[in-house]
Amino acid sequence: MSIASKAAGVEFRNVTRRYNTVAAVDDVSFTIEAGTLVTLLGPSGCGKTTTLRMIAGLEMATSGTILIGGKDVTRLPATDRNVTMVFQSYALFPHMTVADNVAYGLVVSGVRKRDAAAKAAEGLELVGLGGYGQRLPSELSGGQQQRVAVARALVLEPEVLLFDEPLSNLDAKLRRKMRDDIRELQQKLGLTSVYVTHDQEEALAVSDRIIVMNKSVIAQSGTPDELYRRPKNRFVADFIGGANLIDGELVGRSGGTATVALGRLTLSVPDPGLPAGEVLLAIRPNAIRLRPAPVGSAADNAASEGIPVTVRKATYLGSHMEYGLASEFGDLFVVDPNVSNPVPAGASALATFTGDGIAAVGR
Amino acid sequence: MRPRSAIWLALGWVGFALLPWFAGGGTQPALEPPAPGPAGSALIDGLTNGRWWLLPIALPLLLALAVTALPRLRPRQPAALLAAGAFGLAWVAVQGFAIGLDGWAWGWLGSLFGPLPRGQGGYGIGAVLTVLSFLFLMTSGFAGLGFMKGDRFTAGAIGLVLAAIAAFVFLPVGYVLSGAGDTGDGGFSLVALAGRIAAPDIWRLSCLTEAKACGVVWNSVFLAVLTGIATTLLGLAFALVAVRTGFRAKKLLRLLTVLPIITPPFVISLAVILLFGRNGTVTLALSDWFGIPVSRWIYGLPGVLLTQTLAFTPISFLVMIGVVQGIGPSLEEAAQTLRASRWVTFRTVTWPLMRPGVANAFLISFIESLADFGNPLILGGNLEVLSTKIYFAVVGAQNDPGRAAALGIILLCLCLGAFWVQRQWLGKKSYATVGGKGDNGIPSELPRGIRIAAYATALPWAAFTFILYGLILFGGFTENWGRNNSLTLRHYLAAFDLSWGPGGLIWSGRAWGSLFTTIEVAALSAPLTAAVGLLTAYLLVRQQFKGRGAFEFLTMLSFAIPGTVIGISYILAFNQPPIELTGTVTILIICFVFRNMPVSIRAGVAAMSQIDRSLDECSLTLGAGSVQTIRRVILPLLRPAIVASLVYSFVRAITSISAVIFLVSPKYELATAYIVGRVEQGDFGLAIAYSSALIVLMSIVIALIQFAVGERRIGRRTATSATLQEKPV
């Protein structure tokens, strides 16, 4: 006996969930391929947790259809779905030992006691907690409790494994390790996983695909790379990776790139597919470099290479510098790896743009 | 899931076709009592005995059978079950109420359809089973249509609780309303209702202008306000002493809070009589030493006020201690770092935070005082209050149920009004400032003046209370308190004598009968109360459904209905078919279950809100159904709440008097009713002996149940509080 995967895909077709008149999830459709890890990412209150709970069967869709493994499960309660979930609070039953917790799902579905215990031990082994079975959850550390919750969800060999902000109760160091472990386990067992988080870095790190949600609808979905490099709208550009948002004008396009004018400067960005005219430029903080302000005739020349700025704030962070800049296009936030020759606060400087890390989105 | 509704359908058929439809018993000898066994079932009786109105009950059962058995009709099943259940319930209820012992119960039906060949008795086992079957068919239909997240168990549980509350709280209260408007010939008129409710002897204010007694309402309200003020101040003083001072004997103060639970309410009155009655110790001493003449001053407002204050101060203490503990010390520390002195801190931070709790304590004491029956009965003298007046309107020479019902309505409105105000107040103005997080800080000391005042109020009062209890325990051993203080076991022997006869042990004491009945009734009602209460708590805390707020209000309502009103309403409602229960032990049990259920609900709600909801959700996603989740996850974590409700409902069943004094019968006499009877006969010795025996018994029971159910085992406390802190996003 071993823990296998029965991974199945998930599909939402025009799913809406209303509380009285307020829609928590509004006409959402997406498909999750079997064996992939997909993250639902968004600020709190965007509907991501409601979406997750609808997959679990803990919330019922007001309208629309939910399919798991091609079967319509819209009206099926949680008990009857082959979906398990790792809760934010871990939800370990405090009155049962770790082994009983892990075996719980097997026991209630009628597996013989001895088989259930054997499989539970195997599940604990899998998450690196062999030998902890007889402890109470309260006798484990936060990270260990998290692993128990994962083991408990795994031993049922679910079609879909759900994670509801699983790392939010761990400290920063442990969080990084746990997210790598979860990803590794998911890939090793080929699980279909849906993962909810509001931490964009976590989402980028673990996901095959990310569904960014905002205000009850999907803002954009795609691979981490697509979302970071070609955000479709202001919200995604800002939410993933952070960006300086300044006004520009799209003046031309050729072969997949577009030309955007920023004052006297022209920049090329991936073609956003927008009509020519006013656009918003999303400039990543690390796409800007600082250079001491040129003087005299060089200053004229420089105007076609960058924009003149005043450094309001310079912060030394060891591996890089962080600058707050004032410019004619508004305030800019810059992360510059050049720590050996920092520009001091109060100085004038020239901000230039690297080729990558700039995207145009609609205003 | 389907098999379960099939089982209920089968039971419905059993109830309809196999079990006796009517309750046996002496109510209908003239009506050709139905034969026992299947011959007395609704089916047979309807076919052979001319009770044709029983036969339509088969229709919904047939419909349900059809949709369950025929696969072709499966898609229609939920709607059909819903319709069948609803129609079945409605028909059983309507025919039950419309046709009484002597035929049509509603006259206009008789003139419409002509006379019936015969009447019918109350519902029996068959009818009960059929009704339950219809109820669950209906709820399972609801669930099938997607209500309650499609959870049949939840739907069924809500249906059951609602139906039970409707039958045993609202139906009786409805009878009180209609009883107050009784015209004397079975009709109902608003004029009669208004006339009874507005009766001058209830409302007159003559005591303000001339030397005559005021209306009974003003007496009750005046007494309740005084009691409320006194108990609130005392409770506050106790709470401050217990929480905010370095007082050593805090445990002893805590003991105070247990006393009212284990003491029958009128026992305090007995003790007060031992002290201040005509033969009371204090009275005699005063007359011997100072020549103060012996008088009956204690019988009347002073006595009742004194005993009620003694009896309800612990309740107010319990409320206030929660309030005082709920004030986060860090707030006061913050105020002090902002340069407020102790006194200013108390005045500007502590007191405003306590104020809602103080109002709450006042309202609770106010309601308790209004509803109190035993103390005014024993010590009232010429002071008439609503609860005793209701009693005498039923059992006294006047025997006027209409008047009792009218008084009941007034008392009910007063109590519900106070209850409503309390809920409003609590809803808007409660500041719980202690969060789940470790809220560090040391409660600040009280300002000197307040500390002295609190000590000076609380300690003498506590001493007084303990003296009274000492007197009760001691008084049973004296020959005749005050007149002949020689020690004797006479009263205990009279009550609890045992002797050996030819057939073995003979329980020859006079109290054994009522004691055994009491224990039996309490033991039967306690688990039922706990079960219904916790089930309701589960629905309230864990299930989201439309009308949850209203549902909660309904369940708590029976708490605000005074015992005397419950008593009179049960007599009015359950003295005749279709639900005929008076004189049985069932009515006592039902009365206790619905009287004590709200406390059980509160204990359950409090405990369940402590258990993170994700635990049940997790259990559900792991494949356990609602029932399994309750059994394996919730119940084990609820042990403290289960203990609390078991203990409370058992003890309350033993100590309560106001409702059951209407419901006891010679066959089923209860201890409290028996004691009150002894007091009315002037047999104090036996009453006191019996009371102290009850107090001792109750203490033992509480200790035993506590021991048997045990502590919940979760391990280190820190980690539990960590799991409990999580909130769903």
Short mmCIF file of C-alpha atoms in Angstrom, two decimals, chain B residues 277-615:
data_model
loop_
_atom_site.label_atom_id
_atom_site.label_comp_id
_atom_site.label_asym_id
_atom_site.label_seq_id
_atom_site.Cartn_x
_atom_site.Cartn_y
_atom_site.Cartn_z
CA GLY B 277 -40.17 35.01 62.27
CA ARG B 278 -42.35 35.25 65.35
CA ASN B 279 -40.30 32.49 66.96
CA GLY B 280 -37.11 33.48 65.20
CA THR B 281 -33.84 33.64 67.05
CA VAL B 282 -33.29 37.32 66.44
CA THR B 283 -36.88 38.24 67.18
CA LEU B 284 -36.82 36.42 70.51
CA ALA B 285 -33.46 37.89 71.42
CA LEU B 286 -34.59 41.42 70.67
CA SER B 287 -37.73 40.95 72.68
CA ASP B 288 -35.85 39.39 75.63
CA TRP B 289 -33.06 41.93 75.77
CA PHE B 290 -34.61 45.14 74.54
CA GLY B 291 -38.27 44.53 75.01
CA ILE B 292 -39.01 45.01 71.33
CA PRO B 293 -42.41 43.41 70.83
CA VAL B 294 -42.67 40.36 68.60
CA SER B 295 -44.31 41.27 65.31
CA ARG B 296 -44.99 39.86 61.89
CA TRP B 297 -42.98 42.56 60.10
CA ILE B 298 -41.03 39.99 58.13
CA TYR B 299 -44.16 38.80 56.32
CA GLY B 300 -44.61 41.24 53.48
CA LEU B 301 -42.41 43.45 51.39
CA PRO B 302 -39.40 43.57 53.78
CA GLY B 303 -39.21 39.81 54.06
CA VAL B 304 -39.65 39.08 50.38
CA LEU B 305 -37.15 41.79 49.46
CA LEU B 306 -34.65 40.39 51.94
CA THR B 307 -35.01 36.81 50.75
CA GLN B 308 -34.96 37.70 47.08
CA THR B 309 -31.86 39.78 47.58
CA LEU B 310 -30.26 36.87 49.40
CA ALA B 311 -31.35 34.43 46.73
CA PHE B 312 -30.38 36.44 43.65
CA THR B 313 -27.21 38.19 44.76
CA PRO B 314 -25.13 35.17 43.77
CA ILE B 315 -26.62 35.32 40.26
CA SER B 316 -25.75 38.97 39.98
CA PHE B 317 -22.30 38.18 41.39
CA LEU B 318 -21.84 35.61 38.63
CA VAL B 319 -22.74 38.16 35.96
CA MET B 320 -20.62 40.90 37.46
CA ILE B 321 -17.58 38.72 37.94
CA GLY B 322 -17.56 38.05 34.21
CA VAL B 323 -17.86 41.75 33.55
CA VAL B 324 -15.10 42.77 35.91
CA GLN B 325 -12.80 40.04 34.64
CA GLY B 326 -13.56 41.06 31.09
CA ILE B 327 -11.92 44.43 31.48
CA GLY B 328 -8.44 44.12 30.07
CA PRO B 329 -5.91 45.24 32.65
CA SER B 330 -3.81 46.73 29.88
CA LEU B 331 -6.49 49.38 29.35
CA GLU B 332 -6.19 50.51 32.92
CA GLU B 333 -2.43 50.36 32.74
CA ALA B 334 -2.60 52.49 29.63
CA ALA B 335 -4.76 55.02 31.45
CA GLN B 336 -2.27 55.13 34.30
CA THR B 337 0.68 55.67 32.01
CA LEU B 338 -1.33 58.57 30.62
CA ARG B 339 -1.15 60.06 34.11
CA ALA B 340 -4.59 59.19 35.36
CA SER B 341 -4.72 58.48 39.07
CA ARG B 342 -6.33 55.29 40.35
CA TRP B 343 -9.56 57.03 41.08
CA VAL B 344 -9.62 58.82 37.73
CA THR B 345 -8.83 55.54 36.00
CA PHE B 346 -11.73 53.86 37.76
CA ARG B 347 -14.09 56.69 36.96
CA THR B 348 -13.09 57.18 33.31
CA VAL B 349 -12.10 53.68 32.18
CA THR B 350 -13.15 50.90 34.50
CA TRP B 351 -16.64 52.07 35.38
CA PRO B 352 -17.76 53.00 31.83
CA LEU B 353 -16.60 49.57 30.68
CA MET B 354 -18.58 47.90 33.44
CA ARG B 355 -21.76 49.87 32.97
CA PRO B 356 -23.43 47.62 30.38
CA GLY B 357 -22.71 44.63 32.58
CA VAL B 358 -24.24 46.38 35.56
CA ALA B 359 -27.39 47.09 33.58
CA ASN B 360 -27.45 43.48 32.51
CA ALA B 361 -27.16 42.25 36.09
CA PHE B 362 -29.98 44.55 37.11
CA LEU B 363 -32.29 43.30 34.38
CA ILE B 364 -31.56 39.66 35.16
CA SER B 365 -32.35 40.21 38.85
CA PHE B 366 -35.43 42.16 37.84
CA ILE B 367 -36.71 39.24 35.77
CA GLU B 368 -35.81 36.71 38.46
CA SER B 369 -37.68 38.71 41.07
CA LEU B 370 -40.77 39.03 38.90
CA ALA B 371 -40.75 35.33 38.19
CA ASP B 372 -39.97 34.26 41.74
CA PHE B 373 -42.76 32.24 43.24
CA GLY B 374 -41.57 30.36 46.31
CA ASN B 375 -40.42 33.30 48.41
CA PRO B 376 -43.53 35.49 48.00
CA LEU B 377 -45.65 32.42 48.58
CA ILE B 378 -44.05 31.71 51.93
CA LEU B 379 -43.17 35.19 53.16
CA GLY B 380 -45.57 37.36 51.17
CA GLY B 381 -48.16 37.82 53.85
CA ASN B 382 -50.50 40.47 52.57
CA LEU B 383 -48.14 41.45 49.77
CA GLU B 384 -49.66 40.22 46.57
CA VAL B 385 -47.40 39.75 43.56
CA LEU B 386 -48.26 38.48 40.11
CA SER B 387 -46.75 35.02 40.43
CA THR B 388 -48.58 34.14 43.65
CA LYS B 389 -51.78 35.76 42.48
CA ILE B 390 -51.74 33.51 39.40
CA TYR B 391 -51.32 30.49 41.63
CA PHE B 392 -54.20 31.41 43.90
CA ALA B 393 -56.39 32.20 40.91
CA VAL B 394 -55.99 28.58 39.86
CA VAL B 395 -55.81 26.60 43.09
CA GLY B 396 -57.64 28.97 45.42
CA ALA B 397 -61.30 29.27 46.12
CA GLN B 398 -61.90 31.53 43.15
CA ASN B 399 -60.60 28.97 40.60
CA ASP B 400 -60.70 31.38 37.69
CA PRO B 401 -58.39 30.20 34.90
CA GLY B 402 -59.33 33.21 32.78
CA ARG B 403 -58.09 35.58 35.45
CA ALA B 404 -54.95 33.50 35.95
CA ALA B 405 -54.32 33.66 32.24
CA ALA B 406 -54.77 37.44 32.17
CA LEU B 407 -52.33 37.86 35.06
CA GLY B 408 -50.02 35.47 33.25
CA ILE B 409 -50.11 37.66 30.15
CA ILE B 410 -49.17 40.73 32.18
CA LEU B 411 -46.32 38.92 33.92
CA LEU B 412 -45.16 37.52 30.61
CA CYS B 413 -45.15 40.97 28.99
CA LEU B 414 -43.15 42.45 31.86
CA CYS B 415 -40.56 39.71 31.71
CA LEU B 416 -40.32 39.68 27.92
CA GLY B 417 -40.05 43.47 27.95
CA ALA B 418 -37.13 43.34 30.37
CA PHE B 419 -35.62 40.47 28.40
CA TRP B 420 -35.91 42.47 25.19
CA VAL B 421 -34.34 45.54 26.74
CA GLN B 422 -31.53 43.40 28.06
CA ARG B 423 -30.87 41.86 24.64
CA GLN B 424 -30.92 45.26 22.97
CA TRP B 425 -28.56 46.67 25.52
CA LEU B 426 -26.17 43.77 25.38
CA GLY B 427 -26.24 43.69 21.62
CA LYS B 428 -25.12 47.27 21.25
CA LYS B 429 -23.09 48.02 24.30
CA SER B 430 -20.96 45.12 25.25
CA TYR B 431 -17.25 45.72 25.42
CA ALA B 432 -15.35 42.53 25.78
CA THR B 433 -11.87 43.90 26.02
CA VAL B 434 -9.93 40.77 26.81
CA GLY B 435 -8.88 39.30 23.49
CA GLY B 436 -7.71 35.78 22.77
CA LYS B 437 -4.14 36.94 22.73
CA GLY B 438 -2.19 36.90 25.95
CA ASP B 439 -3.35 40.15 27.44
CA ASN B 440 -0.64 40.91 29.88
CA GLY B 441 -0.94 43.24 32.74
CA ILE B 442 -2.03 43.13 36.33
CA PRO B 443 -5.47 44.37 37.30
CA SER B 444 -4.99 47.66 39.02
CA GLU B 445 -5.93 48.03 42.66
CA LEU B 446 -9.22 49.67 43.47
CA PRO B 447 -9.27 53.20 44.77
CA ARG B 448 -9.28 53.17 48.56
CA GLY B 449 -12.80 54.46 49.06
CA ILE B 450 -14.33 51.94 46.69
CA ARG B 451 -12.33 49.11 48.17
CA ILE B 452 -13.57 49.86 51.66
CA ALA B 453 -17.13 50.21 50.44
CA ALA B 454 -16.94 46.90 48.61
CA TYR B 455 -15.55 45.09 51.62
CA ALA B 456 -18.08 46.68 53.93
CA THR B 457 -20.98 45.59 51.75
CA ALA B 458 -19.87 42.20 50.60
CA LEU B 459 -18.36 40.62 53.67
CA PRO B 460 -21.21 41.08 56.15
CA TRP B 461 -23.64 39.95 53.50
CA ALA B 462 -21.60 36.86 52.75
CA ALA B 463 -21.44 36.08 56.45
CA PHE B 464 -25.20 36.54 56.72
CA THR B 465 -25.77 34.17 53.81
CA PHE B 466 -23.57 31.49 55.30
CA ILE B 467 -25.28 31.87 58.68
CA LEU B 468 -28.64 31.32 57.02
CA TYR B 469 -27.45 28.17 55.31
CA GLY B 470 -26.00 26.99 58.60
CA LEU B 471 -29.39 27.53 60.21
CA ILE B 472 -31.11 25.48 57.52
CA LEU B 473 -28.77 22.58 57.99
CA PHE B 474 -29.05 22.87 61.76
CA GLY B 475 -32.73 23.71 62.02
CA GLY B 476 -33.85 20.26 60.91
CA PHE B 477 -32.40 18.78 64.09
CA THR B 478 -34.34 20.88 66.58
CA GLU B 479 -37.64 19.88 68.08
CA ASN B 480 -39.50 23.10 67.40
CA TRP B 481 -37.36 26.06 66.46
CA GLY B 482 -37.60 28.97 68.88
CA ARG B 483 -39.95 27.28 71.31
CA ASN B 484 -38.19 24.06 72.06
CA ASN B 485 -34.63 23.99 70.87
CA SER B 486 -33.77 20.50 72.10
CA LEU B 487 -32.04 18.35 69.52
CA THR B 488 -33.95 15.58 67.83
CA LEU B 489 -33.90 13.35 64.78
CA ARG B 490 -37.69 13.33 64.71
CA HIS B 491 -38.09 15.32 61.50
CA TYR B 492 -35.53 13.31 59.60
CA LEU B 493 -37.16 10.09 60.78
CA ALA B 494 -40.56 11.34 59.73
CA ALA B 495 -39.23 12.12 56.31
CA PHE B 496 -36.70 9.42 55.64
CA ASP B 497 -37.46 6.51 57.95
CA LEU B 498 -36.61 3.02 56.88
CA SER B 499 -37.93 -0.09 58.51
CA TRP B 500 -37.82 -3.82 58.04
CA GLY B 501 -41.14 -5.42 57.35
CA PRO B 502 -42.18 -8.86 56.26
CA GLY B 503 -41.45 -8.02 52.61
CA GLY B 504 -37.99 -6.66 53.36
CA LEU B 505 -37.05 -3.01 53.44
CA ILE B 506 -39.94 -0.56 53.76
CA TRP B 507 -39.47 3.04 52.78
CA SER B 508 -41.73 4.23 55.53
CA GLY B 509 -40.65 7.90 55.64
CA ARG B 510 -43.16 10.36 54.23
CA ALA B 511 -40.68 12.02 51.88
CA TRP B 512 -39.46 8.97 50.00
CA GLY B 513 -42.25 8.96 47.44
CA SER B 514 -41.76 12.52 46.30
CA LEU B 515 -37.97 12.18 46.49
CA PHE B 516 -37.93 9.14 44.22
CA THR B 517 -40.29 10.78 41.74
CA THR B 518 -38.17 13.90 41.78
CA ILE B 519 -34.96 12.03 41.14
CA GLU B 520 -36.58 9.96 38.41
CA VAL B 521 -37.98 13.01 36.65
CA ALA B 522 -34.73 14.92 37.02
CA ALA B 523 -32.67 11.99 35.79
CA LEU B 524 -34.90 11.58 32.75
CA SER B 525 -35.09 15.24 31.88
CA ALA B 526 -31.40 16.11 32.35
CA PRO B 527 -30.02 14.15 29.39
CA LEU B 528 -32.96 15.23 27.24
CA THR B 529 -32.38 18.86 28.13
CA ALA B 530 -28.68 18.60 27.43
CA ALA B 531 -29.32 16.87 24.11
CA VAL B 532 -31.91 19.35 22.87
CA GLY B 533 -29.90 22.31 24.15
CA LEU B 534 -26.63 21.23 22.61
CA LEU B 535 -28.30 20.31 19.34
CA THR B 536 -29.82 23.77 19.21
CA ALA B 537 -26.48 25.33 20.11
CA TYR B 538 -24.87 23.38 17.30
CA LEU B 539 -27.44 24.69 14.84
CA LEU B 540 -27.01 28.24 16.09
CA VAL B 541 -23.24 28.33 16.07
CA ARG B 542 -22.35 26.03 13.23
CA GLN B 543 -25.04 26.25 10.65
CA GLN B 544 -25.92 29.22 8.55
CA PHE B 545 -29.52 29.40 7.53
CA LYS B 546 -32.14 32.00 6.92
CA GLY B 547 -33.88 33.21 10.04
CA ARG B 548 -31.08 32.10 12.35
CA GLY B 549 -31.47 35.23 14.47
CA ALA B 550 -35.19 34.67 14.87
CA PHE B 551 -34.53 31.02 15.66
CA GLU B 552 -32.11 32.02 18.41
CA PHE B 553 -34.57 34.49 19.85
CA LEU B 554 -37.32 31.87 19.92
CA THR B 555 -35.14 29.36 21.70
CA MET B 556 -34.08 31.86 24.33
CA LEU B 557 -37.60 33.12 24.81
CA SER B 558 -38.69 30.27 27.01
CA PHE B 559 -36.05 31.47 29.44
CA ALA B 560 -37.89 34.72 29.92
CA ILE B 561 -41.26 33.08 30.39
CA PRO B 562 -41.85 32.93 34.14
CA GLY B 563 -42.38 29.52 35.65
CA THR B 564 -45.84 30.34 36.88
CA VAL B 565 -46.89 31.31 33.37
CA ILE B 566 -45.44 28.08 32.02
CA GLY B 567 -47.32 26.19 34.70
CA ILE B 568 -50.68 27.80 34.03
CA SER B 569 -50.16 27.51 30.26
CA TYR B 570 -49.38 23.81 30.46
CA ILE B 571 -52.51 23.22 32.46
CA LEU B 572 -54.61 25.10 29.96
CA ALA B 573 -53.01 23.50 26.92
CA PHE B 574 -52.43 19.91 27.86
CA ASN B 575 -55.54 19.14 29.81
CA GLN B 576 -57.53 18.02 26.78
CA PRO B 577 -57.01 16.32 23.42
CA PRO B 578 -55.16 16.37 21.12
CA ILE B 579 -52.23 16.65 23.50
CA GLU B 580 -53.38 15.31 26.82
CA LEU B 581 -50.65 15.14 29.39
CA THR B 582 -51.82 16.49 32.74
CA GLY B 583 -51.34 14.11 35.62
CA THR B 584 -48.60 12.20 33.82
CA VAL B 585 -44.91 12.17 34.45
CA THR B 586 -44.37 13.17 30.82
CA ILE B 587 -45.67 16.67 31.39
CA LEU B 588 -43.19 17.18 34.23
CA ILE B 589 -40.32 16.03 32.07
CA ILE B 590 -41.37 18.15 29.11
CA CYS B 591 -41.80 21.14 31.36
CA PHE B 592 -38.29 20.76 32.74
CA VAL B 593 -36.74 20.21 29.33
CA PHE B 594 -38.17 23.42 27.91
CA ARG B 595 -37.63 25.43 31.09
CA ASN B 596 -33.97 24.52 31.34
CA MET B 597 -33.10 24.27 27.68
CA PRO B 598 -31.94 27.90 27.30
CA VAL B 599 -29.16 27.45 29.84
CA SER B 600 -28.06 24.32 28.08
CA ILE B 601 -28.11 26.26 24.82
CA ARG B 602 -26.00 29.02 26.32
CA ALA B 603 -23.46 26.60 27.69
CA GLY B 604 -23.31 24.88 24.31
CA VAL B 605 -23.06 28.12 22.37
CA ALA B 606 -20.30 29.43 24.60
CA ALA B 607 -18.33 26.20 24.35
CA MET B 608 -18.90 25.74 20.64
CA SER B 609 -17.83 29.25 19.76
CA GLN B 610 -14.54 28.35 21.40
CA ILE B 611 -14.04 25.52 18.94
CA ASP B 612 -12.68 26.71 15.65
CA ARG B 613 -15.14 26.16 12.84
CA SER B 614 -12.40 24.86 10.58
CA LEU B 615 -12.30 21.72 12.72
#
